PDB file of C-alpha atoms in Angstrom:
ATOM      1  CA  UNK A   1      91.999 -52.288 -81.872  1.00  0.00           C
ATOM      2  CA  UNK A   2      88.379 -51.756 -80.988  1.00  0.00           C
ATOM      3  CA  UNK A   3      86.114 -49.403 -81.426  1.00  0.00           C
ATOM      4  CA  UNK A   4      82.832 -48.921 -79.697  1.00  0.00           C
ATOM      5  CA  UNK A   5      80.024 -47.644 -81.242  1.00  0.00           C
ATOM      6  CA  UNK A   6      80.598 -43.662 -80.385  1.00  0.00           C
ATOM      7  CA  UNK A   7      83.322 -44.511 -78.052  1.00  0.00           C
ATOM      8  CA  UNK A   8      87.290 -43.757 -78.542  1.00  0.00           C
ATOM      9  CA  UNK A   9      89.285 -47.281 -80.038  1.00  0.00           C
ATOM     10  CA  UNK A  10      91.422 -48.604 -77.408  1.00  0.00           C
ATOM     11  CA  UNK A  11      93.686 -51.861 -77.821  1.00  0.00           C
ATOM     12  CA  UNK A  12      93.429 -55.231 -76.076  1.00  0.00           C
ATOM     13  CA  UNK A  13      94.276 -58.828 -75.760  1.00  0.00           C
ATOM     14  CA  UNK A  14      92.029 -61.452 -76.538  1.00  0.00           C
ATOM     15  CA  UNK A  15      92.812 -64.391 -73.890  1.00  0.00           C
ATOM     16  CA  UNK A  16      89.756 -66.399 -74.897  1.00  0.00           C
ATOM     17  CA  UNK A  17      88.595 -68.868 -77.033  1.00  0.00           C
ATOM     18  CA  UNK A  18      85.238 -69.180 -79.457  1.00  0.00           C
ATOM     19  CA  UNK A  19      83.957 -72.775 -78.732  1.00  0.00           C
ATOM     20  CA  UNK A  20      80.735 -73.574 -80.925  1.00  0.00           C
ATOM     21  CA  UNK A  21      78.902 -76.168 -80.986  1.00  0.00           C
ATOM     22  CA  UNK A  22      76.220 -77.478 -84.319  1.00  0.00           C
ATOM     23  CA  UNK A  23      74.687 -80.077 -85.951  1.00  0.00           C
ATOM     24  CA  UNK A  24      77.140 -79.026 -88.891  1.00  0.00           C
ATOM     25  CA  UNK A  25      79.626 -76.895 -89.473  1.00  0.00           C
ATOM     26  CA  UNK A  26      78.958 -73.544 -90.275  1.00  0.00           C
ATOM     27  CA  UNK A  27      80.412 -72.309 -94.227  1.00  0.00           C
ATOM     28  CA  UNK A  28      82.961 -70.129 -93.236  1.00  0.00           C
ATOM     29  CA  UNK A  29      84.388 -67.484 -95.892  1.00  0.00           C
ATOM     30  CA  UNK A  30      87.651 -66.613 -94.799  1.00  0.00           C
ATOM     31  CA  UNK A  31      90.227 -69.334 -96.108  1.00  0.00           C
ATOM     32  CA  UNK A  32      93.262 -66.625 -95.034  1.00  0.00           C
ATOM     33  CA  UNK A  33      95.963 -68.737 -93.482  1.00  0.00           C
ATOM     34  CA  UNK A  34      94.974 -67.038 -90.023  1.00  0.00           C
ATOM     35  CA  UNK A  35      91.623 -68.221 -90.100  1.00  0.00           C
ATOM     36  CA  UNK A  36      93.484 -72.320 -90.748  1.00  0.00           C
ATOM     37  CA  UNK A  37      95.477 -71.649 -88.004  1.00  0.00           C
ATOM     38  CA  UNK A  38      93.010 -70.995 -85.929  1.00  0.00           C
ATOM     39  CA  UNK A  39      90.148 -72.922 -86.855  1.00  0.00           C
ATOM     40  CA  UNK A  40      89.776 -76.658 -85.077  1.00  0.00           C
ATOM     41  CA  UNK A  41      87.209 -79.058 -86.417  1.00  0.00           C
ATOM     42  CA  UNK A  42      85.915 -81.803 -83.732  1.00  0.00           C
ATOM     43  CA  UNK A  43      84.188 -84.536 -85.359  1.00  0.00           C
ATOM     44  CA  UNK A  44      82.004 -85.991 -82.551  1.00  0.00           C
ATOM     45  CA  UNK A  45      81.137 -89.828 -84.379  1.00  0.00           C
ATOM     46  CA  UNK A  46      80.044 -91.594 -81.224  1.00  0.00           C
ATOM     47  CA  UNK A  47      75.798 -91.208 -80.738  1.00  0.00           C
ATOM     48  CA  UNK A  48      74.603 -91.473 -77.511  1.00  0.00           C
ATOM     49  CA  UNK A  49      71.417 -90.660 -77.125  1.00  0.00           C
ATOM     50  CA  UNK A  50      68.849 -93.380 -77.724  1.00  0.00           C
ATOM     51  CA  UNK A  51      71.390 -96.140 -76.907  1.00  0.00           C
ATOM     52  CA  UNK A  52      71.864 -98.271 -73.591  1.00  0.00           C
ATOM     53  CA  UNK A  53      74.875 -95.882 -73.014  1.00  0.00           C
ATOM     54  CA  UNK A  54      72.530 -92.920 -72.531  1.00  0.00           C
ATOM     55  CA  UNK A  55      71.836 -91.397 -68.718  1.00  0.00           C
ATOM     56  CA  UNK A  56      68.631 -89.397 -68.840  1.00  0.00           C
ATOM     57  CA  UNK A  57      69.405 -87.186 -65.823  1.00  0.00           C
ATOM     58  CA  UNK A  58      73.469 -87.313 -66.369  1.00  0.00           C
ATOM     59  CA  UNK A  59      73.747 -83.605 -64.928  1.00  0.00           C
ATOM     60  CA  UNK A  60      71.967 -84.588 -61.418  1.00  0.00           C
ATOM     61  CA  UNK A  61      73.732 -88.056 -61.434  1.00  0.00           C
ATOM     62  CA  UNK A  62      77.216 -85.944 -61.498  1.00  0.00           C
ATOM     63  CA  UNK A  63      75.995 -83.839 -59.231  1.00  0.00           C
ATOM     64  CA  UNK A  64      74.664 -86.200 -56.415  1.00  0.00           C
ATOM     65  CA  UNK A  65      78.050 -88.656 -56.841  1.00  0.00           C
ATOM     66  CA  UNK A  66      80.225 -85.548 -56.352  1.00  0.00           C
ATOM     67  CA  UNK A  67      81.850 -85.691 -59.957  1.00  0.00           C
ATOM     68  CA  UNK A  68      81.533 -81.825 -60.073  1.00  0.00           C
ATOM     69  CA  UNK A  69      85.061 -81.834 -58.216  1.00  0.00           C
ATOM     70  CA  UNK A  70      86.808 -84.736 -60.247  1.00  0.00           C
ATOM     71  CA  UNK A  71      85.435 -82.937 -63.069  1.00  0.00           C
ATOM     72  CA  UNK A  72      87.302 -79.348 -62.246  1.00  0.00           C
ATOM     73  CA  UNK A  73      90.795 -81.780 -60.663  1.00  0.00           C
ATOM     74  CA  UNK A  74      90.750 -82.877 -64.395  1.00  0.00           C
ATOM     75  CA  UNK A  75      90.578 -79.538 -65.899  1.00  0.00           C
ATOM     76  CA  UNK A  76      93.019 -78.148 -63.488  1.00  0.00           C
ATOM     77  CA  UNK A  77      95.210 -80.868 -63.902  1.00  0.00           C
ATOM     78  CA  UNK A  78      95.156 -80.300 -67.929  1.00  0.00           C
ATOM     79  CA  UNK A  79      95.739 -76.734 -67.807  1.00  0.00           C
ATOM     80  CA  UNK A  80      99.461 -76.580 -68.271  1.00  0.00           C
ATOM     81  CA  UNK A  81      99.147 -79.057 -71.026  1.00  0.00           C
ATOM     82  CA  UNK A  82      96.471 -76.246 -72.635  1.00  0.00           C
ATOM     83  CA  UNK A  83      99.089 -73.363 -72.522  1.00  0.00           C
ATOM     84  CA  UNK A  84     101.963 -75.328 -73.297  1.00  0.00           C
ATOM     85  CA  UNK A  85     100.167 -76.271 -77.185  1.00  0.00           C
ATOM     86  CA  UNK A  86      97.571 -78.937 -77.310  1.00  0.00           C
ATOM     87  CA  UNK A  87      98.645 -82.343 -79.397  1.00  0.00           C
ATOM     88  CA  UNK A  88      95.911 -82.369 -82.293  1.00  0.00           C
ATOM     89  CA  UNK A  89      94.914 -85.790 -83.133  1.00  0.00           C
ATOM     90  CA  UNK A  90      95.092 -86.722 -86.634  1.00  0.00           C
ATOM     91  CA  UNK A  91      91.212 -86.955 -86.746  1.00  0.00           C
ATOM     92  CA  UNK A  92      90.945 -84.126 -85.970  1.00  0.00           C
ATOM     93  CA  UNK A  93      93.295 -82.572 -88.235  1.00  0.00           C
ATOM     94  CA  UNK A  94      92.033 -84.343 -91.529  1.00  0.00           C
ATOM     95  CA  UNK A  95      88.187 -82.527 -90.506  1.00  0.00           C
ATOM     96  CA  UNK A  96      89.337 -79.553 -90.171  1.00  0.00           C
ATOM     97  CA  UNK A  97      91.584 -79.348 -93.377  1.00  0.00           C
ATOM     98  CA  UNK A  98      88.411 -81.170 -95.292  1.00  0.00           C
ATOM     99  CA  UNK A  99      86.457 -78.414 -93.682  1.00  0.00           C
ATOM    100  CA  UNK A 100      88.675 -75.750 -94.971  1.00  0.00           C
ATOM    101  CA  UNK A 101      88.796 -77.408 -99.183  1.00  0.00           C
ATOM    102  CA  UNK A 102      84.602 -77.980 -98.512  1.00  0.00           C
ATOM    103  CA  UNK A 103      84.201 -74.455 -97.565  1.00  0.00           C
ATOM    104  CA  UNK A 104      86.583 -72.656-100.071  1.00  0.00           C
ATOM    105  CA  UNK A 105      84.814 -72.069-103.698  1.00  0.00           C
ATOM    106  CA  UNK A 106      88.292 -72.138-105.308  1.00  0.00           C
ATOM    107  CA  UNK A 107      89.900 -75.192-103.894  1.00  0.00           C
ATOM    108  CA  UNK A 108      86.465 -76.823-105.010  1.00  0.00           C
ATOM    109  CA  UNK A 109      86.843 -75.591-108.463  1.00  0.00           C
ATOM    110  CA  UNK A 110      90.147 -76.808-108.584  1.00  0.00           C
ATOM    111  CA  UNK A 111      89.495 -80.155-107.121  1.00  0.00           C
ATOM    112  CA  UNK A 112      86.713 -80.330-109.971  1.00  0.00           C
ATOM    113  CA  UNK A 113      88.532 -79.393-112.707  1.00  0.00           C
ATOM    114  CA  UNK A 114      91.737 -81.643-112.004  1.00  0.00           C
ATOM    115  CA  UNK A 115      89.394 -84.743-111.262  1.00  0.00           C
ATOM    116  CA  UNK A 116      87.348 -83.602-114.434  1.00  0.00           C
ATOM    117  CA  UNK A 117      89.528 -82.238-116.468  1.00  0.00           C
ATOM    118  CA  UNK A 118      90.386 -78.488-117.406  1.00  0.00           C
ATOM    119  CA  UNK A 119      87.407 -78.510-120.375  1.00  0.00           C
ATOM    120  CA  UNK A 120      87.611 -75.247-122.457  1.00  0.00           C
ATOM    121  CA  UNK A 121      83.889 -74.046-124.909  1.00  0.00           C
ATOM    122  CA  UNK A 122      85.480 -74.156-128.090  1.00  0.00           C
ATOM    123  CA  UNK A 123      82.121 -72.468-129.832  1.00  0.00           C
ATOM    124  CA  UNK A 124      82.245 -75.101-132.507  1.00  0.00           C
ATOM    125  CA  UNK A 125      78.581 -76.309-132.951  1.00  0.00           C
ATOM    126  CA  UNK A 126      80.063 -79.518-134.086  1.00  0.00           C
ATOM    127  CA  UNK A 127      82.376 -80.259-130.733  1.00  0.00           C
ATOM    128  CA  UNK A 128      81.125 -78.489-127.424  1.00  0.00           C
ATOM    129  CA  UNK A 129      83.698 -78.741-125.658  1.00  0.00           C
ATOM    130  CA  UNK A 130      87.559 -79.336-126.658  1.00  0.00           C
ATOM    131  CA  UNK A 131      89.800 -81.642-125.319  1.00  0.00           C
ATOM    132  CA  UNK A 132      91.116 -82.409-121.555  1.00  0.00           C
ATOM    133  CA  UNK A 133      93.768 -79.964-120.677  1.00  0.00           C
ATOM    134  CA  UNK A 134      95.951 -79.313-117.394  1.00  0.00           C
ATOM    135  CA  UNK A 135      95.696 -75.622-115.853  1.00  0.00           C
ATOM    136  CA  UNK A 136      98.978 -74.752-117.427  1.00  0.00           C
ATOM    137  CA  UNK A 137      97.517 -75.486-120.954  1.00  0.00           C
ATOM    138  CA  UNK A 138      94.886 -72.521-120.361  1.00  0.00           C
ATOM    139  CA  UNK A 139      95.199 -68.981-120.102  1.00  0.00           C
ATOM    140  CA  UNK A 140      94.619 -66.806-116.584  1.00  0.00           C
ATOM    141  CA  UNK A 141      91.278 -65.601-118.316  1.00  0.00           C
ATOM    142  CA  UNK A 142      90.182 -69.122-119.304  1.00  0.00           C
ATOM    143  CA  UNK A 143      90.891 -70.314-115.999  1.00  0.00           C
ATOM    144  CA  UNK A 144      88.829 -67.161-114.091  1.00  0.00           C
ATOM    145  CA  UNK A 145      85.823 -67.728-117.026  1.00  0.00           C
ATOM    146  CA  UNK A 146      86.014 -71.241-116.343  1.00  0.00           C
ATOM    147  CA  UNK A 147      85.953 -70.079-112.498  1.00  0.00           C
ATOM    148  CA  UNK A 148      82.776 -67.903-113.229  1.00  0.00           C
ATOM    149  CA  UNK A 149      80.425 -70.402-114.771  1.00  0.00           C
ATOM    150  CA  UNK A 150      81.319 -73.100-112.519  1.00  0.00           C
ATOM    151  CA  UNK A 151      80.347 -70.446-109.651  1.00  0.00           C
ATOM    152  CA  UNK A 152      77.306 -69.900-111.881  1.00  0.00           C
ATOM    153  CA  UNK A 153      76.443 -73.456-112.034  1.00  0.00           C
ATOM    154  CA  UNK A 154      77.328 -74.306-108.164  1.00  0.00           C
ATOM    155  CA  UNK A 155      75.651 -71.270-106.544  1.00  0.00           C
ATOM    156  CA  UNK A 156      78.361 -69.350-105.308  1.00  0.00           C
ATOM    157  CA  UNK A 157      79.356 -65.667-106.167  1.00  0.00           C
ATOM    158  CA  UNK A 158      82.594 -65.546-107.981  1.00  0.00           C
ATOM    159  CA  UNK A 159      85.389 -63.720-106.563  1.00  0.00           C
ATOM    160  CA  UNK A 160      87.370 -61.194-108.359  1.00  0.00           C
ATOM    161  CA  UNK A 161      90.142 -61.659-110.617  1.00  0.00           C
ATOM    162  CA  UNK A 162      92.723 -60.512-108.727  1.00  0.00           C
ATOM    163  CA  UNK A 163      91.366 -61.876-105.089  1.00  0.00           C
ATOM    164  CA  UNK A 164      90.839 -65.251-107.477  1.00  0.00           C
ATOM    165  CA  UNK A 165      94.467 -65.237-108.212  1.00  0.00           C
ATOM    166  CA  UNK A 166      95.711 -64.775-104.498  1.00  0.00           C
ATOM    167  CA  UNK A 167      93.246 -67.650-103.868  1.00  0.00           C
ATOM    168  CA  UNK A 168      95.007 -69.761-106.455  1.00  0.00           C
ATOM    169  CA  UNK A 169      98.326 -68.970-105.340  1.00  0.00           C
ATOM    170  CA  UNK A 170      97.727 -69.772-101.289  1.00  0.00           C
ATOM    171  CA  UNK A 171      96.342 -73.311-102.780  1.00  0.00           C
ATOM    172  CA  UNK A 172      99.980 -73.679-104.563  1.00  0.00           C
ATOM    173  CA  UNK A 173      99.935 -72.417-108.353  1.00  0.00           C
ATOM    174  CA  UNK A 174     101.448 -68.898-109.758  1.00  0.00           C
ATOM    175  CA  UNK A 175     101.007 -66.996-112.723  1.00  0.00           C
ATOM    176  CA  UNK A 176     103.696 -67.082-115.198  1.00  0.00           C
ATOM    177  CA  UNK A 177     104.446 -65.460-118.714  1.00  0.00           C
ATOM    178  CA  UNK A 178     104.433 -67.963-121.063  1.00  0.00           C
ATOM    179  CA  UNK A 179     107.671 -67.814-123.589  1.00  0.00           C
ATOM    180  CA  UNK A 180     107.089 -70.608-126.170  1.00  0.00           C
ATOM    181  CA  UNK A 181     103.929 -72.450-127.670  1.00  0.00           C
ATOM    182  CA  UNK A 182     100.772 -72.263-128.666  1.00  0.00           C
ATOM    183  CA  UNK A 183      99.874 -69.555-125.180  1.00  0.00           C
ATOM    184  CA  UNK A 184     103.208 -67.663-126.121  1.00  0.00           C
ATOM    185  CA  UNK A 185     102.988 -64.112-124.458  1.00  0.00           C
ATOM    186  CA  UNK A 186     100.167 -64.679-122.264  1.00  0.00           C
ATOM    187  CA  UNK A 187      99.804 -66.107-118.807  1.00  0.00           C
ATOM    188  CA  UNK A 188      98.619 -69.067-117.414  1.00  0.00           C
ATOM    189  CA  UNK A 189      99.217 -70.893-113.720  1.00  0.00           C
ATOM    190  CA  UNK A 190     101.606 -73.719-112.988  1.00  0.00           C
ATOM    191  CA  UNK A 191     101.443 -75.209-109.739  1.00  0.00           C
ATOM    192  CA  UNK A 192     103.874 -75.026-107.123  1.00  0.00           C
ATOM    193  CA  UNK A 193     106.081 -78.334-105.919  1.00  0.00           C
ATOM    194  CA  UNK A 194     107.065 -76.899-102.708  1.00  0.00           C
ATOM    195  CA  UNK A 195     103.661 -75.421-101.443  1.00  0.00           C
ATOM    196  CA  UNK A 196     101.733 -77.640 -98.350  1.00  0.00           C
ATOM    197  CA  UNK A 197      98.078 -76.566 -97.944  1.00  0.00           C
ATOM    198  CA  UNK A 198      96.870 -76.634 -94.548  1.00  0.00           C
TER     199      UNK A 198
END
C-alpha cells in the first residue's frame, strides 16, 4: 500500500528492480530475512581503468561499430532466463552473505565473542575479567550487557532486549530455562543445530 502525501493509499505491484552502484557498499540496517532475500552483492574485482584494457571513448566506439543492437539481441535474448530465476554464482553469494554478518551489529558481536571468548567483569580488583565461557554458560542479561558495552566500544547503538533476542534467534540460538547448575532458574541461549543463516 501507498500513500501519497495528502492523497488516498491505493495498492500496487512493484515490477522493478533497485540497481545501485558505489565504491562500497552501503551499511544497511535491516537484516530481516526479506531484506537477504532480496539483497544481491556484485563484487566487481577486475580494474580497468588505467590499464592497456581501457577504451577512453568506449560509449562512441559502441556506437560507431553498431554494438548498440548486439548489445539489446543480448538482453533480449537473456530475458526469459531473468524471469525464469537467475543462477547466482557462488561469488556472488559468499559477498552478499559477508555483506549481511559485516553489516549486522549482532552477528558481529557474536562472531567476536565466539572467536574471543564469552568474557564476563567479575568486579574482583584482583582478576578483571573471569574465565572463557560459551553463550550457554551466561545468562540472557549477561549476554545483552555484554551486547551493550561491546556496542559502546564499537560505535553502534544497541538494540533492545527483546529486538536483541529476535536478532539472536534468526542467527540460530534460543532462550531456554535453565533446570540444573550453577544458572538454575534463569535463562541463557543455546544455539540451534538445525538453523542455516543466509
Amino acid at each position: 500500500m501507498l500513500t501519497p502525501k495528502f492523497g488516498l493509499m491505493f495498492a500496487f505491484v512493484v515490477t522493478q528492480k533497485l540497481l545501485f552502484s558505489a565504491n562500497s557498499v552501503p551499511r544497511i540496517t535491516d537484516t530481516s530475512q526479506g531484506m537477504a532475500d532480496r539483497l544481491i552483492v556484485i563484487p566487481f574485482t577486475q580494474r580497468i581503468r588505467g590499464t592497456a584494457a581501457a577504451v577512453p571513448n568506449i560509449v562512441q566506439e559502441i556506437v560507431k561499430s553498431g554494438g548498440l543492437s548486439v548489445l539489446l539481441n543480448r538482453v533480449l535474448k537473456e530475458v526469459p532466463n531473468i524471469i525464469n530465476g537467475i543462477h547466482i554464482p557462488e561469488l556472488v553469494q559468499a559477498a552478499t552473505k559477508k555483506h549481511m554478518t559485516d553489516t549486522n551489529p549482532v552477528a558481529l558481536f557474536v562472531s567476536e565473542m565466539n572467536e574471543s571468548g564469552w568474557r564476563i567483569d567479575t568486579g574482583s580488583s584482583f582478576e578483571e575479567l573471569a574465565g572463557i565461557k560459551a553463550i550457554s554458560d551466561l545468562t540472557t542479561v549477561q549476554v545483552y550487557n555484554l551486547y551493550k558495552e561491546w556496542c559502546k566500544e564499537n560505535g553502534y547503538k544497541p538494540l533492545a532486549n527483546n529486538t536483541f533476542g529476535r536478532e539472536l534467534g534468526r542467527l540460530g540460538y534460543e532462550s531456554i530455562q535453565i533446570g540444573m547448575g550453577v544458572l538454575r532458574g534463569k535463562r541463557a541461549y543455546q544455539k540451534i543445530e538445525s538453523v542455516t543463516i543466509v
